XYZ file of C-alpha atoms in Angstrom:
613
model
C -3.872 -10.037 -4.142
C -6.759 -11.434 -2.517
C -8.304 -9.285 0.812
C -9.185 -10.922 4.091
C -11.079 -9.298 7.168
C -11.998 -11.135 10.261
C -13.290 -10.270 13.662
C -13.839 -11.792 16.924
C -15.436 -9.936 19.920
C -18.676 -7.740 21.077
C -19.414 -5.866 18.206
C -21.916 -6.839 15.548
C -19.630 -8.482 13.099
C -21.210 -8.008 9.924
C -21.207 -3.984 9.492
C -17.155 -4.653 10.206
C -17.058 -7.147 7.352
C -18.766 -5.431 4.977
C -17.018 -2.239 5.306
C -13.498 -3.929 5.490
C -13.995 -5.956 2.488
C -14.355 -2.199 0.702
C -11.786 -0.634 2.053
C -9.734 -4.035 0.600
C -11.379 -3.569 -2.910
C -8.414 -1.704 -4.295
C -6.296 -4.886 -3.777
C -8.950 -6.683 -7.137
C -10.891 -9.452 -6.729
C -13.573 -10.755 -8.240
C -15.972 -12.749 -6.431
C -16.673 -12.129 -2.631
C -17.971 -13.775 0.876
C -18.549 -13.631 4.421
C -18.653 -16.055 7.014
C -20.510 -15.463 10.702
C -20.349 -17.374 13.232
C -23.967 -17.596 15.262
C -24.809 -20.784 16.488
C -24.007 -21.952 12.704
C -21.726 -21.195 10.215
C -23.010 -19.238 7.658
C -21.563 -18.650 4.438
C -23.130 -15.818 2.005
C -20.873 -15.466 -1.600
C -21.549 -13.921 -4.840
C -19.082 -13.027 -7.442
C -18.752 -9.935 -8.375
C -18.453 -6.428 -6.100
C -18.756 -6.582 -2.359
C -21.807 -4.212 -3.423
C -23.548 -7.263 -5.192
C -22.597 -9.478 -1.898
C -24.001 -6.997 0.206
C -27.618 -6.569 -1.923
C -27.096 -10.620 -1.551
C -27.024 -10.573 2.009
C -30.197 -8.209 2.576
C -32.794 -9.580 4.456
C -30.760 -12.666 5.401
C -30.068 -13.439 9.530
C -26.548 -11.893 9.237
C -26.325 -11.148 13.310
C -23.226 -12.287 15.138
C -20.320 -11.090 16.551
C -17.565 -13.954 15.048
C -17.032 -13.857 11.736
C -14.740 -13.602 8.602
C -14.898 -11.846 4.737
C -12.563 -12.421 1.324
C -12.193 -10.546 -1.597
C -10.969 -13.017 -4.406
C -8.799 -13.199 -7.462
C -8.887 -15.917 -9.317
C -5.670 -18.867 -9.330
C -7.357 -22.239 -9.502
C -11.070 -22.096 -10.437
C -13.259 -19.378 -13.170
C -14.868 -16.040 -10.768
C -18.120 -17.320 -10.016
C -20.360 -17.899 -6.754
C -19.407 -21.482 -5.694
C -15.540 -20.832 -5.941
C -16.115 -17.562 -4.324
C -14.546 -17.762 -0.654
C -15.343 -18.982 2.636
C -15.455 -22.023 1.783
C -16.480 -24.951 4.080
C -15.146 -28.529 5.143
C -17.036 -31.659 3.985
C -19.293 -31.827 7.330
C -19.740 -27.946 6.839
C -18.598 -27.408 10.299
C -14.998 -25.699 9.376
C -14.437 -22.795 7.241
C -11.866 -21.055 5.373
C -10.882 -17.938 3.790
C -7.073 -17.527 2.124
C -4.793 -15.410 -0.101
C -1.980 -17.298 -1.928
C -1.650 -20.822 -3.694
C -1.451 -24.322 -2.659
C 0.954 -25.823 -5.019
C 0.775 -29.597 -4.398
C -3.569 -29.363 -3.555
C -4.055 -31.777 -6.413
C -2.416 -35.187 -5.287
C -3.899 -33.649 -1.656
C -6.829 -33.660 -3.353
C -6.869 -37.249 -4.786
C -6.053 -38.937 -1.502
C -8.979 -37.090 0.036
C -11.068 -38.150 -2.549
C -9.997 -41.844 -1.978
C -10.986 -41.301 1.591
C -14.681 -40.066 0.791
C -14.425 -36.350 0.606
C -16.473 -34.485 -2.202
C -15.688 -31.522 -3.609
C -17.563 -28.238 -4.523
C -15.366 -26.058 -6.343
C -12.675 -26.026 -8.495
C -9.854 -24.186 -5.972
C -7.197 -25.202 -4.160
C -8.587 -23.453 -1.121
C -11.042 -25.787 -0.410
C -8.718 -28.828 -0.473
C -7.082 -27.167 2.497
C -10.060 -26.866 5.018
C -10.861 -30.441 3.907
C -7.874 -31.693 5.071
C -7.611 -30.028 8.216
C -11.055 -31.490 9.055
C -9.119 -34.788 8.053
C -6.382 -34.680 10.225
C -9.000 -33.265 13.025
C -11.372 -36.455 12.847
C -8.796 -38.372 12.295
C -6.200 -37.762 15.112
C -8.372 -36.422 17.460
C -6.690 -33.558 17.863
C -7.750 -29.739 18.608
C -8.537 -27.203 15.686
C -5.435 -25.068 16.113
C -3.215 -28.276 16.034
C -5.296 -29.435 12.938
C -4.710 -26.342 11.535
C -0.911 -26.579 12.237
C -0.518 -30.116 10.682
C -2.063 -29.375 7.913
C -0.184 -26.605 6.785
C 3.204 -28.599 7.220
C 2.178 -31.205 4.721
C 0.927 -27.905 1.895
C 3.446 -26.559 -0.127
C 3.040 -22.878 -1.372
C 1.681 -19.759 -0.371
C -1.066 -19.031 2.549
C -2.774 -16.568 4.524
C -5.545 -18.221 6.042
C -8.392 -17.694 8.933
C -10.535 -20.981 9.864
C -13.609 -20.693 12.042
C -15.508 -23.205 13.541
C -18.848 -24.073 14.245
C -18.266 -26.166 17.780
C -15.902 -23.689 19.343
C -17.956 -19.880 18.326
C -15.366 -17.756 20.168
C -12.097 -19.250 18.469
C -10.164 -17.812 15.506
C -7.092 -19.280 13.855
C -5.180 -17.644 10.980
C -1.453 -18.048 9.896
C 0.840 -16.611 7.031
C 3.106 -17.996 4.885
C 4.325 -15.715 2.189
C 0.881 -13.846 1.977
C 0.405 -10.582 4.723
C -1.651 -11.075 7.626
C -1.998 -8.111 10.308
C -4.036 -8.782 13.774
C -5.512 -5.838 15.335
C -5.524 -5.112 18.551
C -9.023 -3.985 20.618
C -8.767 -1.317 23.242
C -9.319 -3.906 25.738
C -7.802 -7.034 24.624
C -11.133 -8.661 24.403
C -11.303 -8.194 20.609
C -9.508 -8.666 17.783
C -9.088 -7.767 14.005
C -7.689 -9.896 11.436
C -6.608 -8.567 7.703
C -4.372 -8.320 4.962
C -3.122 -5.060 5.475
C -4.564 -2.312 7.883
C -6.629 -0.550 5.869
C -9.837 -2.214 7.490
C -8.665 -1.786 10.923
C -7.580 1.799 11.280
C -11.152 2.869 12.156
C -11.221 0.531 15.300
C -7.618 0.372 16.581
C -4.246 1.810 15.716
C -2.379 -1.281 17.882
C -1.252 -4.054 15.069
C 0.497 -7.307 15.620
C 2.028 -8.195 12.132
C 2.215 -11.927 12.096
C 5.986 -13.134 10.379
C 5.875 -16.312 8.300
C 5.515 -19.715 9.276
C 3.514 -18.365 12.712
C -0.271 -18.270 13.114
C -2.041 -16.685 15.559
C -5.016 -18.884 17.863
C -7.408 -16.305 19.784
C -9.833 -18.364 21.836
C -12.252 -16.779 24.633
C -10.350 -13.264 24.591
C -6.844 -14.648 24.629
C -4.092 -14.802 21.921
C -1.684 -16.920 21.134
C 1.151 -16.643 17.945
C 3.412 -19.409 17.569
C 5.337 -21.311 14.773
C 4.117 -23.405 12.207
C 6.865 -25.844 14.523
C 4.994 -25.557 17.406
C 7.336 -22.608 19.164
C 5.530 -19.764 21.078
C 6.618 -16.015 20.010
C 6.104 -12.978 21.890
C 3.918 -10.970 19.575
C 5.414 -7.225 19.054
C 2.575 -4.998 18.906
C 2.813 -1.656 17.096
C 1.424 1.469 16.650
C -0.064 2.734 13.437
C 0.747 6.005 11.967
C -1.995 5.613 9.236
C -5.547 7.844 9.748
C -8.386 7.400 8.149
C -8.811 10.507 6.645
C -5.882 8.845 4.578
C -8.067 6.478 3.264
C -10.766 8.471 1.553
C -11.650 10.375 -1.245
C -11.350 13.526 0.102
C -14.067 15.355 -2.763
C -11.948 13.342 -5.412
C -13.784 11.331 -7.885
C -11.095 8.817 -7.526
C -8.418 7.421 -5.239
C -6.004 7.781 -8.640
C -6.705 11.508 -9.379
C -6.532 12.668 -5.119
C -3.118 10.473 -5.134
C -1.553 12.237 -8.047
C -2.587 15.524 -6.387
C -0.667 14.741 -3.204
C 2.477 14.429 -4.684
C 3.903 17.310 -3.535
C 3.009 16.268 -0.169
C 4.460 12.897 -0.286
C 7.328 13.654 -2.014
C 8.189 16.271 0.816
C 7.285 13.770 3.667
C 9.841 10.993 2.000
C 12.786 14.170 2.193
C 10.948 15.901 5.791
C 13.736 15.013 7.938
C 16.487 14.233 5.732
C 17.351 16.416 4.486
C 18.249 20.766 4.980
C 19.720 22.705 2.083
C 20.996 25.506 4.087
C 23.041 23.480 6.554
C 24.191 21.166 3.960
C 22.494 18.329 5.455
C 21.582 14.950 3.721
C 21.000 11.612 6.030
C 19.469 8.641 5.090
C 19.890 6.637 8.947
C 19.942 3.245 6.933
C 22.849 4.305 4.492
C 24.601 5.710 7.743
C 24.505 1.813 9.435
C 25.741 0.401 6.243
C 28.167 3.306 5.323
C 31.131 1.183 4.513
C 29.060 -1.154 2.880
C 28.055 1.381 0.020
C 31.756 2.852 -0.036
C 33.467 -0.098 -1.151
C 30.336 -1.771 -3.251
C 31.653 -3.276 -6.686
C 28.203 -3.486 -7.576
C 24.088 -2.842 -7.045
C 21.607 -4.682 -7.943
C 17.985 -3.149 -7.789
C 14.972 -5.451 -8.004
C 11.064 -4.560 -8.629
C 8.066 -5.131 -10.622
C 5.763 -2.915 -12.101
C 6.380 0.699 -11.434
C 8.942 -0.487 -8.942
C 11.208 -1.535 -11.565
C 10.524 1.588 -13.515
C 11.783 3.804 -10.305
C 14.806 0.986 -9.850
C 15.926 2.075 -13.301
C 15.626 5.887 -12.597
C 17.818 4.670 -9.413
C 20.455 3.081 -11.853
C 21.010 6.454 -13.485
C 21.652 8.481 -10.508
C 23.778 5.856 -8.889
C 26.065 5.469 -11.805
C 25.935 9.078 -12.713
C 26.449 10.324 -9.474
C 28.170 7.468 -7.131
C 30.199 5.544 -10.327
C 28.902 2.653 -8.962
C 27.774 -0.373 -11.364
C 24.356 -0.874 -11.169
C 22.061 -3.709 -12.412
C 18.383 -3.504 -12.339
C 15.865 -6.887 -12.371
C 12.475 -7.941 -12.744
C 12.272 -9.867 -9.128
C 9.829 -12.636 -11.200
C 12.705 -13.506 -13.389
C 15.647 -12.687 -10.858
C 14.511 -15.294 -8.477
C 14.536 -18.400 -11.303
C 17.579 -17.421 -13.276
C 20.092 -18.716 -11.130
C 21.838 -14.752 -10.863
C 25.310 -14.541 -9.742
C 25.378 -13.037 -6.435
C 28.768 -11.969 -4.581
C 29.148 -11.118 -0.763
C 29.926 -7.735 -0.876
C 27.044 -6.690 -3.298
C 24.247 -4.492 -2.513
C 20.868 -5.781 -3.156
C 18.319 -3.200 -3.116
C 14.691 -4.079 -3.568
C 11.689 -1.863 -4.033
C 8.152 -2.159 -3.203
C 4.848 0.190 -2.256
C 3.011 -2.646 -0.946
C 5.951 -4.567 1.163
C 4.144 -7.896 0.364
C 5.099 -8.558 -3.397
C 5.612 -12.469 -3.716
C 8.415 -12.387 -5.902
C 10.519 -9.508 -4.660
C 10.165 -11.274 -1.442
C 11.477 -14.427 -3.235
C 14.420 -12.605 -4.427
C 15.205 -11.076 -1.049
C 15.609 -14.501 0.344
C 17.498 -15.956 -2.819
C 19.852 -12.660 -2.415
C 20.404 -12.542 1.283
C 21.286 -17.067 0.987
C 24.024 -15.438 -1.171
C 25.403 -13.421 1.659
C 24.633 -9.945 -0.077
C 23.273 -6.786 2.047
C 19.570 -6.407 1.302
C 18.699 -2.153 1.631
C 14.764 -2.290 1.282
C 12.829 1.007 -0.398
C 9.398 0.258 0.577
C 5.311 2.349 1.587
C 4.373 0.382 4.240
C 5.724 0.436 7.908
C 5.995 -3.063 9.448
C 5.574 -5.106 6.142
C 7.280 -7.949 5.365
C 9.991 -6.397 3.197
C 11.397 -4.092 5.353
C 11.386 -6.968 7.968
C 13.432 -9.309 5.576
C 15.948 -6.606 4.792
C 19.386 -6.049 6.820
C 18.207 -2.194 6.611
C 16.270 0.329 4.392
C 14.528 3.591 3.713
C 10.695 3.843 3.819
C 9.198 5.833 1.356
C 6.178 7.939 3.640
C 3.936 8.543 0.833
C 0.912 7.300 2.731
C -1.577 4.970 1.936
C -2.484 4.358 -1.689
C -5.226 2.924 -2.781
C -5.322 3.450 -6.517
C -4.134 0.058 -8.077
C -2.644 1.855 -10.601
C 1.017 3.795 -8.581
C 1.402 7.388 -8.775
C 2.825 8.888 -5.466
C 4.238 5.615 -4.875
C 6.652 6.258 -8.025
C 7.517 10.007 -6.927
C 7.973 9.104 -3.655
C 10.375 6.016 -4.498
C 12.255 8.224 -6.668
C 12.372 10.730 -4.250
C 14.142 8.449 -1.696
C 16.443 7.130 -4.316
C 17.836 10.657 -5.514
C 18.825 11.023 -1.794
C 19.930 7.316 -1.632
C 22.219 8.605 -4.406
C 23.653 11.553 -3.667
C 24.281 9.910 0.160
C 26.269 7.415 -1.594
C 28.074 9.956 -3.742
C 28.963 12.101 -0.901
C 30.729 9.406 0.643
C 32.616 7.810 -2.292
C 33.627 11.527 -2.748
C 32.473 11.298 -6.450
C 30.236 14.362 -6.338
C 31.638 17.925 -5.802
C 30.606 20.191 -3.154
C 29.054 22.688 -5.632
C 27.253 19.804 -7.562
C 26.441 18.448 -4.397
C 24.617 21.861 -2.794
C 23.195 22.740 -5.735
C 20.685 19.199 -6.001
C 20.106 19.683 -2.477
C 18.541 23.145 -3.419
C 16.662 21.709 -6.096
C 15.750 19.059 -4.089
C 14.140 21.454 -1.604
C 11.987 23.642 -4.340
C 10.708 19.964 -6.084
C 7.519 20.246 -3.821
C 6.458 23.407 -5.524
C 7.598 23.087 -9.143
C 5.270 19.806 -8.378
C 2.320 22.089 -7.500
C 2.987 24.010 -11.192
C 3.003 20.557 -13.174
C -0.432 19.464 -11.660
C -1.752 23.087 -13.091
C -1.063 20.825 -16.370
C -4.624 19.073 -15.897
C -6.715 21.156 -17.978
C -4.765 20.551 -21.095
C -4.618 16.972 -19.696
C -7.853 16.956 -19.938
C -8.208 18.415 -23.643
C -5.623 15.960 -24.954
C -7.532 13.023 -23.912
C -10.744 14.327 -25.377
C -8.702 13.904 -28.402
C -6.644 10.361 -28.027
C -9.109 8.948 -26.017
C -10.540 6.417 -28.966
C -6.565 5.630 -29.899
C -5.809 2.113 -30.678
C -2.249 2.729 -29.752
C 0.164 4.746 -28.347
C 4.378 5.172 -28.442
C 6.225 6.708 -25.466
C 9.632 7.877 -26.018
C 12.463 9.435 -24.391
C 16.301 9.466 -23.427
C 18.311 9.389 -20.788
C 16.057 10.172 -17.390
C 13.079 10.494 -19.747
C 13.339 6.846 -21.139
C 12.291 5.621 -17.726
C 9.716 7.930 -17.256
C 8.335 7.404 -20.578
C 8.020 3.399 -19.444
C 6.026 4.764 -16.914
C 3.943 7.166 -18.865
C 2.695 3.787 -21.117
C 2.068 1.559 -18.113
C -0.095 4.169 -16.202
C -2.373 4.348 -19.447
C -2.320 0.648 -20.172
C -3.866 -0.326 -17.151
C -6.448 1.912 -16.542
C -7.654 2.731 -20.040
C -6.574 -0.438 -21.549
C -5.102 1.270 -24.688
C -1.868 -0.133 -25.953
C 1.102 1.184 -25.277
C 4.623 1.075 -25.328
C 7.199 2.789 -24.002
C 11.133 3.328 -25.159
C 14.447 4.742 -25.954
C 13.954 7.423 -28.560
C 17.208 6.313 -30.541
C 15.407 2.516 -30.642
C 12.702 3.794 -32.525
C 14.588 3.289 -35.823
C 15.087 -0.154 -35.081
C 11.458 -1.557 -34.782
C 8.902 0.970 -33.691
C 9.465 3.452 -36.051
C 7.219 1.127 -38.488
C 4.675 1.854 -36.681
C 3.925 5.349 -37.040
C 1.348 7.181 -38.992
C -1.236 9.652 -38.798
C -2.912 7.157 -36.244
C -0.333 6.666 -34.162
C -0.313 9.590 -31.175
C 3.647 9.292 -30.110
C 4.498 10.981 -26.314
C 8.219 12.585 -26.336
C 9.949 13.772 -22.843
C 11.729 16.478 -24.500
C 13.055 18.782 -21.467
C 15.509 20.411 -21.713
C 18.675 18.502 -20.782
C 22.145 17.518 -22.766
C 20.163 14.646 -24.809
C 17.805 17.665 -26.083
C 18.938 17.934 -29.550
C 19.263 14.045 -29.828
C 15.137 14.062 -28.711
C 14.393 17.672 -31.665
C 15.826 14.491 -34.228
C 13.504 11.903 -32.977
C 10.827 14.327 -33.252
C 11.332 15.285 -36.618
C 11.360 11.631 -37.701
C 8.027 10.652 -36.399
C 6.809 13.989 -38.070
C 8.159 12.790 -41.338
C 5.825 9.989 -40.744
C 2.741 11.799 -40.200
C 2.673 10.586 -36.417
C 1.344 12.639 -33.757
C 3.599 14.319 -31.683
C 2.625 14.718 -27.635
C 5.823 16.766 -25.773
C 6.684 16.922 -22.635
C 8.697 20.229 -22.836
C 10.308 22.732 -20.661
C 8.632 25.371 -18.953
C 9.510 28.300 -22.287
C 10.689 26.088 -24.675
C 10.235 26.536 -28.177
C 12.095 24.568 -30.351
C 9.891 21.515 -30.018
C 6.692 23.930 -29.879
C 7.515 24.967 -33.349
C 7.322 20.795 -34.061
C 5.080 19.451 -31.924
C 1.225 18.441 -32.528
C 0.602 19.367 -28.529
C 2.803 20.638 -25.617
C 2.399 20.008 -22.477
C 5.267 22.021 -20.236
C 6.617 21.284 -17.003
C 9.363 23.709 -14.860
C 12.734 23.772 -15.512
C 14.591 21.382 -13.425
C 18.161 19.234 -12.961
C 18.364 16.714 -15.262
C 18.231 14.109 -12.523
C 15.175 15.309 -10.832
C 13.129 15.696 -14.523
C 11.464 11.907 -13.456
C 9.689 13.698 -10.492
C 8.183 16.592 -12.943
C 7.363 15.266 -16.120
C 5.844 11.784 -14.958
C 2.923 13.945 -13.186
C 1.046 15.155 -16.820
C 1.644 11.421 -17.645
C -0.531 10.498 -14.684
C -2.927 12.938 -15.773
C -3.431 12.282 -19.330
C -3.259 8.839 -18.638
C -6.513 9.265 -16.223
C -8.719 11.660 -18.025
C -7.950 8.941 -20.791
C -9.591 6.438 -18.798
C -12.478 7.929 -17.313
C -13.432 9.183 -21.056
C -13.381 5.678 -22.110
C -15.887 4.536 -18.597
C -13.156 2.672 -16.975
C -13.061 1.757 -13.629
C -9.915 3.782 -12.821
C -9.171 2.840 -9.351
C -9.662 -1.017 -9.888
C -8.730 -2.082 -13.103
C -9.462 -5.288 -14.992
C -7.417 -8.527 -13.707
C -5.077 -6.627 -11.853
C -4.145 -6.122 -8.321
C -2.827 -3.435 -6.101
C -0.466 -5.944 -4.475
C 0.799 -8.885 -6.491
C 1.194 -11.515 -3.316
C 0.878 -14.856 -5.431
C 3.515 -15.696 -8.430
């Protein structure tokens, strides 16, 4: 959740700070701080934007070339200045930042009282720098070894960076469960510290991703990673493929709205590669290592959150439809505490954008002490997902910064379709004309992509309309019920409008009392064998007096004759209808949103990556 940017080297630190700490916004917080290092410690903190830190900071001595900034999201403590982050030990000579929980702070937090330490916030971060100020009075030992101790006696979750005020060119940070990235300078004589690499890709494209349990010690130019055991690593240092063209607006008036537009890029970039209708071709290299695996699974089990989950249940159609293989599908928050039955030979495939979420990564580890084979769909190169998973499929839909997924959802679906039809091939449960035929489709999504975005206009006039709804019912069947989960979330959390999305037969039982001439109802109606089942569902909200939204194929005009408001999409395979009609979902969903003056791109209390339970 939380976003953390450090630097240590020539450069003025503060510019560096300041701009990371927005490029990190779309992560939500609400309260932020900097720390700089220049012959004292300095903490500035407001909660709030990083805009109101900023006007804070004007006029203040904010020179130095050491220093550190958070983003924060609230756990233990209300969002206000004084539980805002850095914060500092009791002499005020130590400082923190850090993303995650410390589970067992409080009885820390009564034996340092009994010991004389005072307290000025209400988190669970500040416990931590107090007690590695403890253990460094108190043993005589160095920072970095303070800073080592004291994370073996925490339990929980942690990235962290501690600065100093005796030692001005020394860094520390470690990870435990929460992402940490280092950054590489040209020279070796800097260095970049954050939770992801959005606020490094302007100065260096050379990342060291710390794993957990190691933290990294950079003193006077020179790094060192090594375990929270005390065990020196060789740090691996990659090379980003991100620019930073990727991570502006680009003329968009939002991150959300430029993201849904390049879904016809990003959906191409997750097939470039793998696949070539002509030739026949279809490779997914991590299915091809594990090819055996897939043939003789009894079972998969897909887990997610969010819009994850919603693409992991897409997946369970196409692998059952297409592969006749049994597939379950999990929320990784209640996967990881229900005690699931987990055999050897079943395939545990997790989804993520982000690569960091705490409980999928939970799962992973609770899956693989099972003995099953963990096949990753996940954004972000070099996150910790892909690097707890036996293999995997990234998704290349580039970076997104809109809290609320869009490409990330196309994109995973994208991968999954192939994932699918891989599997199929090689189970010999799909025929060669079936087979050929998706490829093709596969191949003209891109465009038929291009033709739902020309939706936006009537977008645009429906949510003129809705925009002042109380509440709103999503339905469909088959491929559409996912999509029509979806279609509710993405207006839920940026407009905050209620919503709900489900099967169209389950209306009777429940929903169905719901509907009146106040209740706008959204129906994926394309064209597809459950058609005729979706005309009756229709016709019963209409009964009703609800209004009727459609999602309709490209000439249809059954449900035109019925519906309050079409909104057509191009014809397409029933499996692939997720990638087409989702997209005038996005769009209604965000003209919605900005008519009602929400902040589309960072949404109330939530977070682009969930990495805290």
């Amino acid at each position: 959740m939380c976003g953390i940017v450090a630097y240590i080297g020539h450069r003025e630190v503060y510019p560096i700070l300041i701009k990371g700490l927005q490029r990190l916004e779309y992560r939500g917080y609400d309260s932020a701080g900097i720390a700089i290092l220049n012959g004292d410690l300095k903490v500035f903190k407001k909660a709030g934007k990083v805009s109101d830190l900023n006007d804070f900071a004007k006029g203040k001595d904010t020179g130095g070339t050491v220093g550190m900034g958070h983003t924060r999201w609230a756990t233990h403590g209300e969002p206000n200045d004084r539980n805002a982050h850095p914060h500092y030990s009791q002499s005020g000579k130590f400082a923190v930042i850090h993303n995650g929980i410390i589970e067992n702070y409080s009885s820390i937090k009564a034996e340092l009282i009994k010991r004389g330490h005072t307290f000025n916030s209400d988190t669970d971060t500040e416990v931590l720098i107090h007690l590695i100020e403890d253990i460094h009075d108190n043993a005589g030992v160095t920072l970095d070894e303070a800073v080592r101790l004291a994370l073996g006696e925490v339990i929980g979750a942690y990235a962290i960076v501690v600065l100093s005020k005796d030692n001005p060119r020394e860094l520390i940070c470690a990870r435990k469960g929460s992402p940490i990235v280092l950054g590489v300078g040209k020279d070796k004589q800097e260095y970049f510290v954050a939770s992801d690499a959005t606020p490094i890709i302007e100065y260096t494209n050379n990342v060291i991703y710390l794993n957990d349990g190691e933290m990294a010690y950079i003193k006077d130019g020179q790094l060192t990673v090594k375990t929270i055991e005390n065990q020196v690593k060789t740090p691996y240092i990659h090379e980003l493929e991100m620019k930073l063209e990727q991570l502006e607006k680009g003329g968009y008036d939002h991150f959300m709205l430029k993201e849904i537009y390049e879904q016809p890029r990003s959906i191409w970039d997750s097939m470039r590669g793998r696949i070539d209708a002509k030739k026949g071709f279809l490779r997914l290299g991590g299915i091809a290592e594990y090819e055996n695996k897939f043939i003789n699974a009894k079972r998969i089990v897909i887990i997610g959150c969010g819009t994850s989950w919603h693409a992991g249940l897409v997946a369970e159609y196409l692998i059952e439809d297409l592969a006749r293989i049994p597939v379950e599908v999990e929320y990784a928050s209640e996967f990881r505490y229900r005690n699931p039955v987990i055999y050897e030979d079943d395939i545990v495939i997790p989804i993520s954008q982000s690569g960091e979420t705490a409980d999928t990564l939970a799962a992973i580890e609770l899956a693989k002490s099972k003995g099953a084979t963990i096949f990753g769909v996940c954004n972000v190169v070099g996150s910790s997902i892909p690097r707890a998973t036996h293999a995997g499929a990234y998704t290349h839909a580039g970076p997104e910064i809109g809290v609320a997924s869009t490409k990330a959802f196309t994109a995973q679906v994208t991968v999954l379709t192939l994932m699918a039809m891989q599997i199929a091939r090689h189970r010999g449960t799909i025929t060669d004309s079936r087979y050929h035929q998706l490829l093709n489709e596969l191949e003209a999504i891109p465009a038929k992509v291009e033709i739902a975005l020309k939706t936006n206009d009537i977008c645009k006039e429906l949510a003129a309309k809705f925009k002042d709804a109380k509440n709103f019912l999503y339905l469909g069947r088959g491929y559409g019920f996912p999509v029509a989960l979806e279609g509710a979330l993405k207006l839920k959390e940026i407009s905050y409008i209620h919503a709900e999305g489900y099967p169209a037969a389950e209306m009777k039982h429940g929903p169905i009392a719901l509907i009146d001439e106040e209740m706008p109802v959204v129906v994926i109606a394309n064209k597809n064998e459950t058609y005729e089942k979706v005309v009756s569902n229709i016709q019963e909200v209409k009964a009703r007096k609800g209004k009727i939204i459609a999602i309709v194929t490209e000439g249809d005009t059954t449900v035109k004759g019925m519906a309050d408001y079409c909104i057509e999409v191009p014809e397409a395979d029933d499996i692939l209808i997720p990638l087409l009609s989702v997209v005038p979902l996005q769009l209604l969903s965000y003209h919605i949103a900005v008519m009602r003056g929400c902040n589309v791109d960072q949404p109330r209390n939530l977070a682009k990556s969930v990495t805290v339970e």
